[in-house]
Every structure is written in C-alpha cells, then in structure tokens.
PDB file of C-alpha atoms in Angstrom:
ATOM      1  CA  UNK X   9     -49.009 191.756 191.818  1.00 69.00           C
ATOM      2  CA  UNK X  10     -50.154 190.017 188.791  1.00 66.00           C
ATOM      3  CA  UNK X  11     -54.163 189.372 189.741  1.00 93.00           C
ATOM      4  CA  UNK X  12     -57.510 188.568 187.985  1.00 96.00           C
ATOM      5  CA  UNK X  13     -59.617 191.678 188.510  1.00 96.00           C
ATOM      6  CA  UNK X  14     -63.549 191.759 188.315  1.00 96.00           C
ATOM      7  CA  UNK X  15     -65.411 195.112 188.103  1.00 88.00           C
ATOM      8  CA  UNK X  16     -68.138 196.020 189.872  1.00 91.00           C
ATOM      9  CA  UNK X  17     -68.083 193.376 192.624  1.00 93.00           C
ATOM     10  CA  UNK X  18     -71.720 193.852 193.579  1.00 96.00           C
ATOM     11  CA  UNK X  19     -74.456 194.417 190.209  1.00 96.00           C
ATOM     12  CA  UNK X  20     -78.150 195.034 190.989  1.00 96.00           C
ATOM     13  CA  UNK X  21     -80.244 195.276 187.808  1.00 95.00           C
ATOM     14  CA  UNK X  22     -83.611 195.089 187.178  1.00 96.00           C
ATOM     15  CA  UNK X  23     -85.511 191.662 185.815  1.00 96.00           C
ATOM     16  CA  UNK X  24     -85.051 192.220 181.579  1.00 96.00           C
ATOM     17  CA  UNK X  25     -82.469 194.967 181.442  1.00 97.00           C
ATOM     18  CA  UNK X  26     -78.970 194.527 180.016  1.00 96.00           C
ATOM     19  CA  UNK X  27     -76.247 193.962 182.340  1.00 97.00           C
ATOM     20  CA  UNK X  28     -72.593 193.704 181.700  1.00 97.00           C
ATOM     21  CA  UNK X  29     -69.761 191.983 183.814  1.00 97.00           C
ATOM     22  CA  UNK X  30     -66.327 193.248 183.421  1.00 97.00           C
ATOM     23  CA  UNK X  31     -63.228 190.826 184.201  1.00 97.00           C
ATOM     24  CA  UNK X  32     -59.370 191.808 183.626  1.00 97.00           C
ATOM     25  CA  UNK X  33     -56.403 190.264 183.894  1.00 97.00           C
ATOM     26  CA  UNK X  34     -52.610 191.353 184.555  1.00 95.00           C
ATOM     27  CA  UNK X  35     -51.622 187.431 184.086  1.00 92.00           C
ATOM     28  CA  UNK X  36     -51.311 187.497 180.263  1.00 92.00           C
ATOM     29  CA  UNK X  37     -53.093 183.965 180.278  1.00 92.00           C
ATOM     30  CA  UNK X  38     -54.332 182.955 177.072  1.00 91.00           C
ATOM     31  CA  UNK X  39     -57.350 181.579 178.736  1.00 92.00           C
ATOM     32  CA  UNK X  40     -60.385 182.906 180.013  1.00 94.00           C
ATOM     33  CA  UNK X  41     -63.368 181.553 181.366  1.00 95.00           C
ATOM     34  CA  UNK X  42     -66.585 183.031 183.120  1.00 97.00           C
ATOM     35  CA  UNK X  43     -68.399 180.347 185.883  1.00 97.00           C
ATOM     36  CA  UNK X  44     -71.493 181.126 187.323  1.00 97.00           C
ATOM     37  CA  UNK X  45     -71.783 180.228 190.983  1.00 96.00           C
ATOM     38  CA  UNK X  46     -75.300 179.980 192.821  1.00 95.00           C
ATOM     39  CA  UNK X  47     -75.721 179.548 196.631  1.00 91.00           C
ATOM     40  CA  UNK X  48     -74.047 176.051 198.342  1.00 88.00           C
ATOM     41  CA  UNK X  49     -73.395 175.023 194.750  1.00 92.00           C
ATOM     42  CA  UNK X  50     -70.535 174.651 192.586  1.00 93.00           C
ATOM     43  CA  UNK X  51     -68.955 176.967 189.801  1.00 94.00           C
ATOM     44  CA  UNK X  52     -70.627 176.424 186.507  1.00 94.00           C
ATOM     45  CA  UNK X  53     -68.787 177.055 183.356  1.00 94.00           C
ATOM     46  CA  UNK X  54     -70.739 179.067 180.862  1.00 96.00           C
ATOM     47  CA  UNK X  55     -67.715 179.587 178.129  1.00 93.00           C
ATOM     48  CA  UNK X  56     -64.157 180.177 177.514  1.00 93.00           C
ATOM     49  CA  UNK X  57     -61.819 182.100 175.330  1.00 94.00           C
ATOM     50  CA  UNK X  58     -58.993 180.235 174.005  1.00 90.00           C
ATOM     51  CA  UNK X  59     -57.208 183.091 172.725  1.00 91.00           C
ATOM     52  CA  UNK X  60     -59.994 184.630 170.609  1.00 92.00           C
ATOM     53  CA  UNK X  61     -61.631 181.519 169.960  1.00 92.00           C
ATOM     54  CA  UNK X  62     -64.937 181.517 171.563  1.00 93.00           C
ATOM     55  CA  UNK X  63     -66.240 178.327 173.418  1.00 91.00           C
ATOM     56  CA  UNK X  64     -69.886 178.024 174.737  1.00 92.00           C
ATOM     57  CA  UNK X  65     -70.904 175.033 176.871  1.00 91.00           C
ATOM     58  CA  UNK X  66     -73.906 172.987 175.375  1.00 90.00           C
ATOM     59  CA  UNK X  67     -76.399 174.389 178.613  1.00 91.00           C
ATOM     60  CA  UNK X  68     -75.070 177.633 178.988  1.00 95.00           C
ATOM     61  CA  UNK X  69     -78.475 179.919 177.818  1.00 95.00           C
ATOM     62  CA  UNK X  70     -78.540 182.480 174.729  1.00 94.00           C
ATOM     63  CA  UNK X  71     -79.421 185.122 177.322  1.00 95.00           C
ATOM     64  CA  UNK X  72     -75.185 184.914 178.323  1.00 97.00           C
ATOM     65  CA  UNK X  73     -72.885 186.486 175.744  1.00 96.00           C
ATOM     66  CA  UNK X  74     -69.057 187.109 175.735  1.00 97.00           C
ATOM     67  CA  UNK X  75     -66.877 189.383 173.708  1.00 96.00           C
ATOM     68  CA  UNK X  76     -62.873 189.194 174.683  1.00 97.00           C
ATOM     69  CA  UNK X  77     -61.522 192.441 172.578  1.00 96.00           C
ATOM     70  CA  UNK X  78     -58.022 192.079 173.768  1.00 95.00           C
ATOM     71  CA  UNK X  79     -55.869 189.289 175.757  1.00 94.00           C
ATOM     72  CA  UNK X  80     -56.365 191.429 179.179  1.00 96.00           C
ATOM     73  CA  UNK X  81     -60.408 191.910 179.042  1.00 97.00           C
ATOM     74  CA  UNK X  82     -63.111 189.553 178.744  1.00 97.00           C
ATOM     75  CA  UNK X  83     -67.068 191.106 179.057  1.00 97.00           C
ATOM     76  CA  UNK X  84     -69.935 188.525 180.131  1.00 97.00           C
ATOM     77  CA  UNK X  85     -73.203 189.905 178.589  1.00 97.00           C
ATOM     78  CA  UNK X  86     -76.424 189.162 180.291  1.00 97.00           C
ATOM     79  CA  UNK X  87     -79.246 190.169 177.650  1.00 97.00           C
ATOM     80  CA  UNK X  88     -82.471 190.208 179.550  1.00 96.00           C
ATOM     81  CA  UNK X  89     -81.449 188.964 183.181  1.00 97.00           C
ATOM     82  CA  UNK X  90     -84.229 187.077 184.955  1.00 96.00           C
ATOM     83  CA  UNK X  91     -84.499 186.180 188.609  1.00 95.00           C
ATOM     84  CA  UNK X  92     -83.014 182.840 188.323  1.00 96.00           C
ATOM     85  CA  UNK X  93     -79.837 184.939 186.980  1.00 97.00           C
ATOM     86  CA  UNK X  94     -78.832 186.066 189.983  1.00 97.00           C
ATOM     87  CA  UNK X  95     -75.702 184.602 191.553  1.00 97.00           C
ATOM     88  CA  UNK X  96     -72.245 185.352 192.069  1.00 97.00           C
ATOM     89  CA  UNK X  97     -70.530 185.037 188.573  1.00 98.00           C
ATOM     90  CA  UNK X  98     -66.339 184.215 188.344  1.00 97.00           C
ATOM     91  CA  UNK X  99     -64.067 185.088 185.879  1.00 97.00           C
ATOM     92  CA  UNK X 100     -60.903 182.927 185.981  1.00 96.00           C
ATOM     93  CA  UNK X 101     -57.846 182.592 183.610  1.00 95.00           C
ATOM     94  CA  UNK X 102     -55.583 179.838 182.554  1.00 91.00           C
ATOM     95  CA  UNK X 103     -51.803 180.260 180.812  1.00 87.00           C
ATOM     96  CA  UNK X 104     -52.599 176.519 179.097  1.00 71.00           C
ATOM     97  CA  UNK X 105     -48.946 175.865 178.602  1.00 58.00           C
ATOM     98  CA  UNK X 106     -47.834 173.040 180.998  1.00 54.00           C
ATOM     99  CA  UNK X 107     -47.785 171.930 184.344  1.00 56.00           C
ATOM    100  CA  UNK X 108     -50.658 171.988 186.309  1.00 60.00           C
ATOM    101  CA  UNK X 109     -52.847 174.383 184.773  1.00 71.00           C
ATOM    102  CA  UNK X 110     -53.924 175.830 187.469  1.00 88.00           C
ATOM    103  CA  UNK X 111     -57.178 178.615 187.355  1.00 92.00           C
ATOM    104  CA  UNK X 112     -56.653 181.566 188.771  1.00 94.00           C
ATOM    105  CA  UNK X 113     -59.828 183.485 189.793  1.00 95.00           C
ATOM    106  CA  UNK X 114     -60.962 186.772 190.236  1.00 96.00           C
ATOM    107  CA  UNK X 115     -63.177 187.686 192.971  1.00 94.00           C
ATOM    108  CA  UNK X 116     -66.588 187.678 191.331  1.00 96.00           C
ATOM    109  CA  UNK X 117     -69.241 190.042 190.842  1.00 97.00           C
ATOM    110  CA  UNK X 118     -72.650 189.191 192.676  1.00 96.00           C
ATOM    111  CA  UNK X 119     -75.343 189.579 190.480  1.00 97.00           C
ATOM    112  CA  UNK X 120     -78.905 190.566 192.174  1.00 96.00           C
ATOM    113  CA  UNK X 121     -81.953 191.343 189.827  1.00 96.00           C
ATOM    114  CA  UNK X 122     -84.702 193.077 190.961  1.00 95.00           C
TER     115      UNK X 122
ATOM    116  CA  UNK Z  18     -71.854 163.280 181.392  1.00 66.00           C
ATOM    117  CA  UNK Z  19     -69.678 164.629 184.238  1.00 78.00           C
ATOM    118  CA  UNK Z  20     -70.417 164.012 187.783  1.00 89.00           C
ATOM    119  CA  UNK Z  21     -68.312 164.369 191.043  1.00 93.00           C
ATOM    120  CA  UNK Z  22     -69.507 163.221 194.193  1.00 95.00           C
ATOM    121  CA  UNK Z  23     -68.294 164.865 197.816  1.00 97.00           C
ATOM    122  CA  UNK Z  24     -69.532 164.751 200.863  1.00 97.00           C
ATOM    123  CA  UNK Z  25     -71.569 167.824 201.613  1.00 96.00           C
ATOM    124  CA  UNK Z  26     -69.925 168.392 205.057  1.00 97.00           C
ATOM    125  CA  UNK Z  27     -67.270 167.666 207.184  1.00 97.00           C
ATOM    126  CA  UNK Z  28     -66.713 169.034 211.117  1.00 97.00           C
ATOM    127  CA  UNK Z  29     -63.540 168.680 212.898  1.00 97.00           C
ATOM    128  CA  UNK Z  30     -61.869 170.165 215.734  1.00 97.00           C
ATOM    129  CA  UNK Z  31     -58.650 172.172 215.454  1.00 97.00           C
ATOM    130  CA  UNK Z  32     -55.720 170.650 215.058  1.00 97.00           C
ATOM    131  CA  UNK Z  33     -56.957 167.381 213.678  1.00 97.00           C
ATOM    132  CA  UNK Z  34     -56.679 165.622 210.254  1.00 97.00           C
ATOM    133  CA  UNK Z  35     -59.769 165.772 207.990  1.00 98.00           C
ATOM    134  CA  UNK Z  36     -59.886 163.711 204.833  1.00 98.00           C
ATOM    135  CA  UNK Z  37     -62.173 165.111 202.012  1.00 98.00           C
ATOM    136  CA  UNK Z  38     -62.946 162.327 199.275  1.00 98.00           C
ATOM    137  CA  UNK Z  39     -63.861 162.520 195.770  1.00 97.00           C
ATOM    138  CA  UNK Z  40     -65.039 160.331 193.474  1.00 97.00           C
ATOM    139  CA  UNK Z  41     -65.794 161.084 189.589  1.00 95.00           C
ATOM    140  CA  UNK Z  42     -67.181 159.666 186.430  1.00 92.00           C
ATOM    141  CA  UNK Z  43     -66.436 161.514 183.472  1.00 85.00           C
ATOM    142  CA  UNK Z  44     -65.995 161.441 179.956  1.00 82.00           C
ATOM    143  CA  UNK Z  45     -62.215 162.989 179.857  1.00 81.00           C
ATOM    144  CA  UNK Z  46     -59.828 163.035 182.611  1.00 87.00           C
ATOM    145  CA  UNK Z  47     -56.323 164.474 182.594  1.00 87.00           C
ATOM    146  CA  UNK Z  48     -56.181 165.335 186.428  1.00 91.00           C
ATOM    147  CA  UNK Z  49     -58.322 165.974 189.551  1.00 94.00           C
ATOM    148  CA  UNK Z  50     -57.730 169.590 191.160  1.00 94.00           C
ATOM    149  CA  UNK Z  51     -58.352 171.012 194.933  1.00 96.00           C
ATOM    150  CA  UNK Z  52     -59.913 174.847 195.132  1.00 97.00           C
ATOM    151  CA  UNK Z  53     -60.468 175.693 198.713  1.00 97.00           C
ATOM    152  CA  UNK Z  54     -63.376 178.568 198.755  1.00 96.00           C
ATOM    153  CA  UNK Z  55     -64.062 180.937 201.571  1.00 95.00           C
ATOM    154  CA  UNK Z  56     -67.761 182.321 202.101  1.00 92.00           C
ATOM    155  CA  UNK Z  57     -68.620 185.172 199.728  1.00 88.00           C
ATOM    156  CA  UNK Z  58     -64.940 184.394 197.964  1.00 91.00           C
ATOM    157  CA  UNK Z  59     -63.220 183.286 195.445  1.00 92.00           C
ATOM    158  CA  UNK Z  60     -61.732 179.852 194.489  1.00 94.00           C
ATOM    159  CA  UNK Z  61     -57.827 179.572 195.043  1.00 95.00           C
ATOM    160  CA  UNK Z  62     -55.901 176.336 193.547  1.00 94.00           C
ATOM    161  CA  UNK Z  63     -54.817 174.111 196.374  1.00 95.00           C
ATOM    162  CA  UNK Z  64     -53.648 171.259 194.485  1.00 93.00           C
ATOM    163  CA  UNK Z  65     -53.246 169.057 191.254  1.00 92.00           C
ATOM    164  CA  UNK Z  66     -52.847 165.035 190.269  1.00 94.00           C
ATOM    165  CA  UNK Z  67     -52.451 164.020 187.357  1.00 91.00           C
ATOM    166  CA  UNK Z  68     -50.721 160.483 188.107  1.00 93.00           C
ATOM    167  CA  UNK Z  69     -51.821 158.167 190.721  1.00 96.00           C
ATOM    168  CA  UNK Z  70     -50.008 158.925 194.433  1.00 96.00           C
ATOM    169  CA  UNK Z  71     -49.770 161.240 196.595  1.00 96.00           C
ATOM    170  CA  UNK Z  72     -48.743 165.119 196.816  1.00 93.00           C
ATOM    171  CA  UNK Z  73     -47.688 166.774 199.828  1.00 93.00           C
ATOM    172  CA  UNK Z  74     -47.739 170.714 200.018  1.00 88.00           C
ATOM    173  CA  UNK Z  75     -47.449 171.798 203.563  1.00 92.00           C
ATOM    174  CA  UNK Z  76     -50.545 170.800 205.894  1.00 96.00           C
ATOM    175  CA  UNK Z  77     -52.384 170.181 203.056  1.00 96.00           C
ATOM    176  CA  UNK Z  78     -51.697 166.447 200.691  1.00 97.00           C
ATOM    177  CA  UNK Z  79     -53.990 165.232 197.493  1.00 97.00           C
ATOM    178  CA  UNK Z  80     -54.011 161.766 196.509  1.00 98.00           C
ATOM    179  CA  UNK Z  81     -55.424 160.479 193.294  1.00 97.00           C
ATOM    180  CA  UNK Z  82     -56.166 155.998 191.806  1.00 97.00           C
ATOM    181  CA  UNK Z  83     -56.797 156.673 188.337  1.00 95.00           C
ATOM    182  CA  UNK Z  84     -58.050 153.373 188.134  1.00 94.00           C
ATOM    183  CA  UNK Z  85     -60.404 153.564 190.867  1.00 95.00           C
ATOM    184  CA  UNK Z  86     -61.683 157.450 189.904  1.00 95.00           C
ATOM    185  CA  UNK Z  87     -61.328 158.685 193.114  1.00 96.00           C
ATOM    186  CA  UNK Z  88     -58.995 161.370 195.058  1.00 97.00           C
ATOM    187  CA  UNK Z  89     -59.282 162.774 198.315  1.00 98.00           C
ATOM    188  CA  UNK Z  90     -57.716 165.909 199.996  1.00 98.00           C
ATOM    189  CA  UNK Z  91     -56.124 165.642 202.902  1.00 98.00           C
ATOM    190  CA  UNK Z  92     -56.003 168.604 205.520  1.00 97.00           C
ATOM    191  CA  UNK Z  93     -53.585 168.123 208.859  1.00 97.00           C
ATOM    192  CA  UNK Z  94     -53.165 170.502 211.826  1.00 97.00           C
ATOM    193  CA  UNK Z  95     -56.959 172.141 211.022  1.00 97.00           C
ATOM    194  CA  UNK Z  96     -56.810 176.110 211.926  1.00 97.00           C
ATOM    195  CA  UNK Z  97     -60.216 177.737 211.902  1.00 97.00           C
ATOM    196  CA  UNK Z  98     -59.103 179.440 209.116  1.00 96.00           C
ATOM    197  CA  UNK Z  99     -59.550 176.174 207.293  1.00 98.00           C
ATOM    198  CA  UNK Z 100     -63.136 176.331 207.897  1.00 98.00           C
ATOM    199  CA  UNK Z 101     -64.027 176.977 203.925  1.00 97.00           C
ATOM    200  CA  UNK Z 102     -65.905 174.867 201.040  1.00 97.00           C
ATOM    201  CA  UNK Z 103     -63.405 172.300 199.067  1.00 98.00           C
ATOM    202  CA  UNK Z 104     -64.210 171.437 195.584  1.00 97.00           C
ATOM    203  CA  UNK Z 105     -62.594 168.522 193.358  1.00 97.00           C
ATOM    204  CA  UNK Z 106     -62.447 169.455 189.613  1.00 95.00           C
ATOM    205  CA  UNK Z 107     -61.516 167.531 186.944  1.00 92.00           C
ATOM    206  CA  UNK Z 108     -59.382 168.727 183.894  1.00 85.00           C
ATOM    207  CA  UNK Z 109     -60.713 167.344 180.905  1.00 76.00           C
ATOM    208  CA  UNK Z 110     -58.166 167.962 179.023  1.00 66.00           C
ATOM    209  CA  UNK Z 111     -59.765 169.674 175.632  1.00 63.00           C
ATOM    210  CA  UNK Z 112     -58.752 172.909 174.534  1.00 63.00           C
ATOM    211  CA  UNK Z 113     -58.457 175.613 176.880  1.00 66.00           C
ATOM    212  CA  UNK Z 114     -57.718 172.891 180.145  1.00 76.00           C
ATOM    213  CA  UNK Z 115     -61.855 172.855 181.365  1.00 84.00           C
ATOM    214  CA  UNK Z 116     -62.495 172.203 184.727  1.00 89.00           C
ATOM    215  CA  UNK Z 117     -65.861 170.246 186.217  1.00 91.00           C
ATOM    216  CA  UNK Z 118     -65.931 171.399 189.474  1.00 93.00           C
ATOM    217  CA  UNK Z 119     -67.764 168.402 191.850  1.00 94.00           C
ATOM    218  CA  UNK Z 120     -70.466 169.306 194.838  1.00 92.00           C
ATOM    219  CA  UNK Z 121     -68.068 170.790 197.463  1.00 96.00           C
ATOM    220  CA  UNK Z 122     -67.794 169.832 200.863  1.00 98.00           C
ATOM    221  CA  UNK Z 123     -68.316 172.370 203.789  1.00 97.00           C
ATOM    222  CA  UNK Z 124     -65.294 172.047 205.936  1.00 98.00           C
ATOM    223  CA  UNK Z 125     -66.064 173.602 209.168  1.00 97.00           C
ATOM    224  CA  UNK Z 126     -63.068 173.668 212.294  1.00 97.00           C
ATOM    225  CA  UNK Z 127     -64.409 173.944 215.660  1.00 96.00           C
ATOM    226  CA  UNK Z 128     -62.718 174.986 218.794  1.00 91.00           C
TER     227      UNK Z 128
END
C-alpha cells in the first residue's frame, strides 16, 4: 500500500545534540511538509517542499532545517534540540494537483530530549 | 493572522449525533478540512468544502457558509471508536495547498 513512512517513531536525544527525523513516501506527492505537534495542541507547520522548492514559515526557529534529496525522502534537522523541542513531529504529503488536496500523514516520530 | 476556534470538548453517548463547529478568520481561504486524530496517532483526512453546503460521507457530513466563516462536522451513530480529537484546517490556497489546523475538539463516546 502506498503510505507515508516516518523513521524512528520514538527519538530520545540529549538537550544540544543533533537530531535527525527521517520521513518517506511511496505516494509520489510533490508535496511535503513537516508539522510539529505538542501535547492537546494542534499540528504546527514548520516548512514545506514544493517539489525542491523550500518553504519556511515566518515562526518556524533556525534551530529546524530540511533537506528533500529526492521526491520520496524529506529529513527534518534539529540543530541543537532544547527541552521545549520535544513533541511528536509529522511528516505529511500532498499530490497538489486537484480535488481536494487532501494530506496524507505519516505516523510521527516523538521527539524526547533529555 | 490565522485563527480557528473549536470547542475544546465534546461528550456524547453512543449512538448519538455530535456536531463539532468551527469558525475561522484568516487571511486566505480556499476550503475548510476535517482530520480526525486518535491519541498518540496520526491525522487522517475526513473531509473537504470548498463551496458552501453540505457533504455527506457515510456517518460522518461537513458543512461549510463561506460567508459566515464557519463549518461544522457532523458525526451520526457515535461508536467508541469515534472517541478521537477533530481538527478544522483551512487551505490557504498558496503554493504547496497549506493547511492551518484550528484548536481541536476532544470527542469522547461514552457507553
């Protein structure tokens, strides 16, 4: 079955080391975008790919970085993860080409720093 | 800005109808979305207006007023499998089809 697949589903780094989120998809969308979700709150967009254009949202911190190297993987960098970093973070994808444009998401990757 | 307002939570016993409303200021709007979300899961696409009315899939029906900036979801014949967070989200429309997701309402069936 086509899916949205996020590796590892649980991450536990420590407060200031690098951590990397994985996210790939068997959908061939031609969007991708990575939310971050915090307790009894709702998703936050932090960027999307458009193709291989890169789009940050105005709030999203410098500490969260992106790289997309090929339609079916998209990478959510975390440069020095504090303790407010922590939360589940979603990876969804788009096809952008009509009807509803529904997201499709993957099933996250909780983030714990120590 | 973007803001969506939901009630925070909703109870209802099985087999009733539950209405989830949604109201929404924001600065682009090409539809209003439904994502139902379990605990500890992911969201899954429920249902999408992008013209004022009604749309009926199954048990579950969206309605959007443009002019009024409001939708609400409407659930009939609750399971407790229903019991789950519901999130509007508008479509903004820019490239790449952005979604503001509102507060979420905690939907919980009882017996």
């Amino acid at each position: 079955d086509a899916m949205v697949i996020q590796n590892p589903r649980y991450q536990v780094t420590q407060f200031g080391k690098p951590v990397t989120l994985s996210c790939s998809q068997t959908l061939n969308h031609n969007v991708m975008y990575w939310y971050q979700q915090k307790s009894s709150q709702a998703p936050k967009l932090l960027f999307h790919y458009y193709d291989k254009d890169f789009n940050n949202e105005a709030d999203t911190p410098d500490n969260f970085q992106s790289r997309r190297p090929n339609t079916s993987f998209c990478f959510l960098d975390i440069r020095s993860p504090g303790l407010g970093d922590a939360a589940m973070y979603l990876c969804a994808t788009s096809s952008n080409g009509g009807g509803e444009e529904t997201q499709y998401f993957g099933p996250g990757t909780r983030l714990l720093v120590l | 800005g973007q803001s969506l307002e939901q009630p925070s939570e909703v109870t209802a016993v099985e087999g009733a109808i539950v209405q989830i409303n949604c109201t929404y200021q924001t600065s682009g709007f090409y539809g209003l979305s439904w994502y139902q979300q379990h605990d500890g899961g992911a969201p899954t696409f429920l249902s999408y207006n992008a013209l004022d009315g009604l749309e009926e899939t199954g048990r579950f029906s969206s309605f959007l007023s443009r002019s009024d900036s409001y939708g609400y979801l409407l659930l009939q014949e609750l399971q407790m499998k229903d019991s789950a967070s519901y999130f509007c989200a508008v479509r903004d429309g820019g490239g790449g089809n952005k979604l503001t997701f509102g507060t979420g309402t905690q939907l919980k069936v009882e017996l």
